[in-house]
Amino acid sequence: MSLIQIETEKKIGIITLNNSKKLNALSAELVSEIVEALDRLQKEKIRIVILRAPENTKVWSAGHDVKELPLKMRDPLSYYDSLEILLRSVEEYPGPVIAMIHGSVWGGACDLIMTCDMVIADKTAKFAMTPAKLGVPYNSTGILHFINRLPINIAKEMFFTAELMDADRALSVGIINHLVEESELFSFTLKLAATISTRSHLSIEVIKEQFRVLSKAYAITPSAFERVQGLRRKVYDSHDYEEAITAFLEKRPANFKGE
Ligand code: YZS
């Protein structure tokens, strides 16, 4: 059975993450369905995509499927990790991808909505960036998504505390474009997408690509890159990483030792 639903209305595609049993955790299976759906919508020349969860869901997505993270000694967020593949396919979609948020958004799913072009949410929306809870050395591309979207002190607060941020604050710091009534969430999002669909798609497609290329135009030296990868490796080779993943699976708090 499919883990997502795909609908199209005029030039607008709607992908609904629909695996409530697993709180829409971004497993390799769910991710591959979303990526295939984006490919299909692109082939059908769908100009705008809305990414949503089912109505009344408490959790929009619980983030990376922790059960699929390596237990130790392997980069949990390498280039071909399913989450990274999903983020690139959203970034490279040749038209706006709008995240429509009802419910809480965790870890990698928070990175996903930062990667979407716009975020429309209602009061139930909450956002938490969780690598420091799971001992994960977050990848540099992911950090950049937050640097590009938020004041750096707010991004750091999210990463350092791993606490949920509520919808009002998320609006004030710029995570959310529009905070709307629950009852109007879908109609508002659809209306925004409909407005965009009346504009020049050729123009929007290239502007999105310019934002993507320019927002990544940071040069670092090979040795700086290798140093950062080396520092990250110390973290995913550590006791604390293994302990945090094990603690999650055993449903208990992690006992971090700093080594
Ligand atoms: O006991 P069962 O087998 O039914 O499974 C439980 C949870 O273990 C499972 N589950 C997950 N499985 C894999 N990956 C996940 N991310 C995940 N989250 C939950 O779903 C079943 C129901 O979960 P409960 O905890 O019983 O549900 P509930 O009491 O309603 O609480 C919902 C929340 C979302 C508050 C709770 O499940 C939770 O805190 N989940 C973890 C959220 C999280 O920290 N996600 C970040 C994952 N990490 C990443 O995305 C990045 C790699 S990073 O860490 O770097 O940010």
Short mmCIF file of C-alpha atoms and ligand atoms in Angstrom, two decimals:
data_model
loop_
_atom_site.label_atom_id
_atom_site.label_comp_id
_atom_site.label_asym_id
_atom_site.label_seq_id
_atom_site.Cartn_x
_atom_site.Cartn_y
_atom_site.Cartn_z
CA MET A 1 0.00 0.00 0.00
CA SER A 2 1.23 3.47 -0.86
CA LEU A 3 2.56 5.68 1.93
CA ILE A 4 1.55 8.88 0.17
CA GLN A 5 -1.39 10.25 -1.79
CA ILE A 6 -0.94 12.28 -4.95
CA GLU A 7 -3.59 14.57 -6.38
CA THR A 8 -3.46 17.26 -9.02
CA GLU A 9 -5.67 20.29 -9.37
CA LYS A 10 -5.01 22.30 -12.52
CA LYS A 11 -1.27 22.99 -12.45
CA ILE A 12 -0.94 22.22 -8.73
CA GLY A 13 0.22 18.89 -7.34
CA ILE A 14 -0.60 17.83 -3.79
CA ILE A 15 1.50 15.16 -2.08
CA THR A 16 0.10 13.96 1.25
CA LEU A 17 2.47 12.03 3.53
CA ASN A 18 0.18 9.31 4.76
CA ASN A 19 1.98 6.89 7.04
CA SER A 20 0.43 7.84 10.37
CA LYS A 21 1.40 4.48 11.94
CA LYS A 22 5.04 5.63 11.73
CA LEU A 23 4.24 9.32 12.33
CA ASN A 24 5.37 10.02 8.74
CA ALA A 25 8.97 9.25 9.73
CA LEU A 26 11.08 9.77 6.62
CA SER A 27 11.99 6.14 5.99
CA ALA A 28 13.77 5.12 2.78
CA GLU A 29 10.43 3.71 1.56
CA LEU A 30 8.45 6.91 2.21
CA VAL A 31 11.22 9.04 0.74
CA SER A 32 11.42 6.98 -2.41
CA GLU A 33 7.66 7.38 -2.92
CA ILE A 34 7.89 11.17 -2.51
CA VAL A 35 10.85 11.38 -4.88
CA GLU A 36 9.02 9.27 -7.48
CA ALA A 37 5.92 11.45 -7.07
CA LEU A 38 7.98 14.59 -7.65
CA ASP A 39 9.49 13.01 -10.79
CA ARG A 40 6.03 12.11 -12.03
CA LEU A 41 4.59 15.58 -11.33
CA GLN A 42 7.56 17.15 -13.09
CA LYS A 43 6.96 14.97 -16.18
CA GLU A 44 3.29 16.00 -16.10
CA LYS A 45 4.45 19.64 -16.11
CA ILE A 46 2.87 20.37 -12.72
CA ARG A 47 4.13 23.85 -11.84
CA ILE A 48 3.66 23.93 -8.07
CA VAL A 49 3.64 21.23 -5.42
CA ILE A 50 2.05 21.29 -1.96
CA LEU A 51 3.59 18.91 0.55
CA ARG A 52 1.21 18.11 3.40
CA ALA A 53 0.13 15.59 6.01
CA PRO A 54 -3.45 14.31 6.47
CA GLU A 55 -5.96 16.58 8.23
CA ASN A 56 -5.94 16.55 12.04
CA THR A 57 -2.62 14.76 12.29
CA LYS A 58 -0.66 15.55 15.48
CA VAL A 59 2.74 14.88 13.92
CA TRP A 60 3.41 16.30 10.41
CA SER A 61 6.57 14.18 10.34
CA ALA A 62 8.75 12.66 13.09
CA GLY A 63 11.84 13.26 10.92
CA HIS A 64 14.44 10.77 9.82
CA ASP A 65 13.45 7.20 10.57
CA VAL A 66 15.77 6.71 13.55
CA LYS A 67 15.46 2.95 13.15
CA GLU A 68 17.24 3.33 9.79
CA LEU A 69 20.14 5.41 11.13
CA PRO A 70 23.44 3.48 11.43
CA LEU A 71 24.08 2.44 15.02
CA LYS A 72 27.75 3.42 14.87
CA MET A 73 30.89 4.09 12.82
CA ARG A 74 29.04 5.35 9.71
CA ASP A 75 28.05 8.83 8.67
CA PRO A 76 24.31 8.98 9.44
CA LEU A 77 23.75 11.80 6.95
CA SER A 78 25.95 10.99 3.99
CA TYR A 79 25.29 12.29 0.46
CA TYR A 80 23.15 9.30 -0.55
CA ASP A 81 21.18 9.03 2.68
CA SER A 82 17.47 8.96 1.87
CA LEU A 83 16.81 12.29 3.62
CA GLU A 84 19.53 13.99 1.58
CA ILE A 85 18.13 12.55 -1.66
CA LEU A 86 14.70 13.93 -0.74
CA LEU A 87 16.03 17.40 0.09
CA ARG A 88 17.86 17.63 -3.22
CA SER A 89 14.83 16.54 -5.15
CA VAL A 90 12.71 19.26 -3.48
CA GLU A 91 15.40 21.88 -4.13
CA GLU A 92 15.73 20.81 -7.75
CA TYR A 93 12.00 20.63 -8.47
CA PRO A 94 11.52 23.11 -11.32
CA GLY A 95 8.78 25.08 -9.55
CA PRO A 96 7.79 26.08 -6.01
CA VAL A 97 7.31 23.36 -3.39
CA ILE A 98 5.12 24.68 -0.56
CA ALA A 99 5.11 22.96 2.84
CA MET A 100 1.63 23.06 4.42
CA ILE A 101 2.05 22.36 8.12
CA HIS A 102 -0.44 21.14 10.68
CA GLY A 103 1.24 19.39 13.63
CA SER A 104 4.80 18.94 14.84
CA VAL A 105 7.85 18.74 12.59
CA TRP A 106 11.00 17.03 13.85
CA GLY A 107 14.68 16.86 12.88
CA GLY A 108 15.16 15.92 9.24
CA ALA A 109 11.55 16.93 8.53
CA CYS A 110 12.38 20.38 9.86
CA ASP A 111 15.28 20.45 7.38
CA LEU A 112 12.79 19.37 4.70
CA ILE A 113 10.48 22.31 5.36
CA MET A 114 13.49 24.69 5.40
CA THR A 115 14.30 23.30 1.96
CA CYS A 116 10.76 23.87 0.69
CA ASP A 117 10.27 27.24 -0.98
CA MET A 118 7.57 28.47 1.39
CA VAL A 119 5.86 27.33 4.59
CA ILE A 120 2.17 27.87 5.39
CA ALA A 121 1.06 26.69 8.81
CA ASP A 122 -1.69 26.79 11.41
CA LYS A 123 -1.43 27.20 15.20
CA THR A 124 -0.75 23.49 15.76
CA ALA A 125 2.58 23.73 13.91
CA LYS A 126 5.73 23.22 15.98
CA PHE A 127 9.32 22.74 14.91
CA ALA A 128 12.27 21.01 16.61
CA MET A 129 15.80 20.49 15.33
CA THR A 130 17.02 17.41 17.14
CA PRO A 131 20.58 16.25 16.26
CA ALA A 132 21.94 17.23 19.68
CA LYS A 133 19.31 14.97 21.27
CA LEU A 134 20.34 12.02 19.11
CA GLY A 135 24.09 12.66 19.20
CA VAL A 136 24.06 13.25 15.42
CA PRO A 137 26.82 15.33 13.78
CA TYR A 138 24.55 17.22 11.42
CA ASN A 139 25.83 17.59 7.86
CA SER A 140 27.12 20.91 6.52
CA THR A 141 24.55 21.15 3.71
CA GLY A 142 21.81 20.86 6.30
CA ILE A 143 23.35 23.54 8.52
CA LEU A 144 23.49 25.79 5.47
CA HIS A 145 19.73 25.38 4.90
CA PHE A 146 19.19 26.95 8.33
CA ILE A 147 21.84 29.66 7.88
CA ASN A 148 20.12 30.66 4.65
CA ARG A 149 16.67 30.84 6.22
CA LEU A 150 17.10 32.11 9.77
CA PRO A 151 19.08 34.58 11.83
CA ILE A 152 22.10 32.57 12.92
CA ASN A 153 21.37 32.94 16.66
CA ILE A 154 17.88 31.48 16.15
CA ALA A 155 19.28 28.58 14.09
CA LYS A 156 21.84 27.91 16.82
CA GLU A 157 19.16 28.00 19.52
CA MET A 158 17.14 25.42 17.60
CA PHE A 159 20.16 23.12 17.13
CA PHE A 160 21.53 23.57 20.68
CA THR A 161 18.26 23.16 22.62
CA ALA A 162 16.42 20.68 20.34
CA GLU A 163 13.23 22.13 21.88
CA LEU A 164 9.97 22.54 19.99
CA MET A 165 9.31 26.07 18.77
CA ASP A 166 5.63 27.02 18.60
CA ALA A 167 3.86 28.49 15.58
CA ASP A 168 3.76 32.13 16.81
CA ARG A 169 7.51 32.20 17.38
CA ALA A 170 8.16 30.32 14.14
CA LEU A 171 6.20 33.06 12.35
CA SER A 172 8.15 35.83 14.08
CA VAL A 173 11.57 34.31 13.26
CA GLY A 174 10.65 33.64 9.64
CA ILE A 175 10.24 29.87 9.49
CA ILE A 176 6.57 30.33 8.52
CA ASN A 177 5.47 32.61 5.66
CA HIS A 178 1.81 32.74 6.74
CA LEU A 179 0.15 31.54 9.93
CA VAL A 180 -3.54 30.92 9.22
CA GLU A 181 -6.62 29.50 10.91
CA GLU A 182 -6.75 25.70 10.98
CA SER A 183 -9.99 25.72 9.00
CA GLU A 184 -8.40 27.84 6.28
CA LEU A 185 -5.04 26.11 6.00
CA PHE A 186 -5.72 24.18 2.81
CA SER A 187 -7.82 26.85 1.05
CA PHE A 188 -5.21 29.53 1.84
CA THR A 189 -2.35 27.34 0.60
CA LEU A 190 -4.24 26.40 -2.54
CA LYS A 191 -5.07 30.06 -3.24
CA LEU A 192 -1.40 31.03 -2.88
CA ALA A 193 -0.42 28.23 -5.25
CA ALA A 194 -3.17 29.31 -7.69
CA THR A 195 -1.82 32.88 -7.70
CA ILE A 196 1.69 31.62 -8.43
CA SER A 197 0.31 29.43 -11.22
CA THR A 198 -0.93 32.56 -13.07
CA ARG A 199 2.62 33.96 -13.22
CA SER A 200 5.33 33.13 -15.74
CA HIS A 201 6.50 29.61 -15.04
CA LEU A 202 9.63 30.11 -17.15
CA SER A 203 10.56 33.07 -15.00
CA ILE A 204 9.79 31.31 -11.69
CA GLU A 205 11.71 28.18 -12.67
CA VAL A 206 14.92 30.07 -13.36
CA ILE A 207 14.50 32.34 -10.31
CA LYS A 208 14.18 29.24 -8.07
CA GLU A 209 17.35 27.84 -9.64
CA GLN A 210 19.15 31.16 -9.08
CA PHE A 211 18.13 31.15 -5.40
CA ARG A 212 19.42 27.56 -5.14
CA VAL A 213 22.76 28.21 -6.83
CA LEU A 214 23.40 31.55 -5.11
CA SER A 215 22.41 30.32 -1.66
CA LYS A 216 25.04 27.59 -1.98
CA ALA A 217 27.79 29.86 -3.32
CA TYR A 218 30.13 29.36 -0.38
CA ALA A 219 33.70 28.36 -1.18
CA ILE A 220 35.67 26.36 1.35
CA THR A 221 39.11 24.89 0.92
CA PRO A 222 39.50 21.10 0.55
CA SER A 223 41.35 20.99 3.86
CA ALA A 224 38.56 22.89 5.66
CA PHE A 225 36.00 20.47 4.19
CA GLU A 226 38.11 17.47 5.23
CA ARG A 227 38.59 18.95 8.71
CA VAL A 228 34.82 19.34 9.18
CA GLN A 229 34.23 15.78 7.94
CA GLY A 230 36.92 14.58 10.36
CA LEU A 231 35.26 16.42 13.24
CA ARG A 232 31.88 14.95 12.31
CA ARG A 233 33.43 11.50 12.14
CA LYS A 234 34.68 11.80 15.72
CA VAL A 235 31.03 12.33 16.70
CA TYR A 236 29.49 9.41 14.81
CA ASP A 237 32.34 7.15 16.03
CA SER A 238 31.72 8.23 19.63
CA HIS A 239 30.12 6.48 22.59
CA ASP A 240 27.55 9.30 22.76
CA TYR A 241 26.19 8.74 19.23
CA GLU A 242 25.75 5.00 19.78
CA GLU A 243 24.27 5.64 23.22
CA ALA A 244 21.72 8.20 21.92
CA ILE A 245 20.49 5.98 19.09
CA THR A 246 20.29 2.99 21.45
CA ALA A 247 18.46 5.12 24.02
CA PHE A 248 15.90 6.17 21.41
CA LEU A 249 15.27 2.55 20.44
CA GLU A 250 14.99 1.59 24.11
CA LYS A 251 12.66 4.57 24.78
CA ARG A 252 14.84 6.11 27.52
CA PRO A 253 16.81 9.34 27.88
CA ALA A 254 20.40 9.22 26.59
CA ASN A 255 23.26 9.28 29.07
CA PHE A 256 25.86 11.49 27.35
CA LYS A 257 29.48 11.21 28.57
CA GLY A 258 31.10 13.66 26.17
CA GLU A 259 33.28 10.99 24.57
O1 YZS B 1 6.82 1.89 19.78
P1 YZS B 1 6.56 1.84 18.31
O2 YZS B 1 7.25 0.73 17.59
O3 YZS B 1 5.09 1.96 17.99
O4 YZS B 1 7.22 3.18 17.70
C1 YZS B 1 6.93 4.47 18.21
C2 YZS B 1 8.16 5.32 18.01
O5 YZS B 1 9.35 4.63 18.32
C3 YZS B 1 8.06 5.58 16.50
N1 YZS B 1 8.79 6.77 16.11
C4 YZS B 1 9.80 6.76 15.24
N2 YZS B 1 10.38 5.75 14.58
C5 YZS B 1 11.42 6.04 13.80
N3 YZS B 1 11.87 7.30 13.62
C6 YZS B 1 11.32 8.34 14.24
N4 YZS B 1 11.78 9.57 14.01
C7 YZS B 1 10.22 8.09 15.10
N5 YZS B 1 9.45 8.86 15.90
C8 YZS B 1 8.59 8.03 16.48
O6 YZS B 1 6.67 5.80 16.28
C9 YZS B 1 5.90 5.09 17.26
C10 YZS B 1 4.99 6.08 17.94
O7 YZS B 1 5.80 7.00 18.66
P2 YZS B 1 5.42 7.52 20.13
O8 YZS B 1 6.64 8.18 20.65
O9 YZS B 1 4.82 6.42 20.93
O10 YZS B 1 4.29 8.59 19.78
P3 YZS B 1 3.88 9.85 20.64
O11 YZS B 1 3.85 9.54 22.11
O12 YZS B 1 2.62 10.36 19.99
O13 YZS B 1 5.02 10.94 20.43
C11 YZS B 1 5.22 11.53 19.18
C12 YZS B 1 6.65 12.16 19.14
C13 YZS B 1 6.87 12.71 17.72
C14 YZS B 1 6.70 13.32 20.15
C15 YZS B 1 7.70 11.10 19.52
O14 YZS B 1 7.45 9.92 18.77
C16 YZS B 1 9.11 11.54 19.27
O15 YZS B 1 9.68 12.31 20.06
N6 YZS B 1 9.70 11.03 18.20
C17 YZS B 1 11.07 11.38 17.82
C18 YZS B 1 11.08 12.68 17.10
C19 YZS B 1 12.51 13.07 16.71
O16 YZS B 1 13.31 13.36 17.61
N7 YZS B 1 12.79 13.05 15.43
C20 YZS B 1 14.11 13.38 14.89
C21 YZS B 1 14.72 12.20 14.19
N8 YZS B 1 16.10 12.56 13.74
C22 YZS B 1 16.34 13.23 12.59
O17 YZS B 1 15.46 13.51 11.83
C23 YZS B 1 17.77 13.63 12.22
C24 YZS B 1 18.62 12.51 11.82
S1 YZS B 1 18.48 14.57 13.54
O18 YZS B 1 18.42 13.74 14.76
O19 YZS B 1 19.88 14.84 13.18
O20 YZS B 1 17.70 15.78 13.68
#
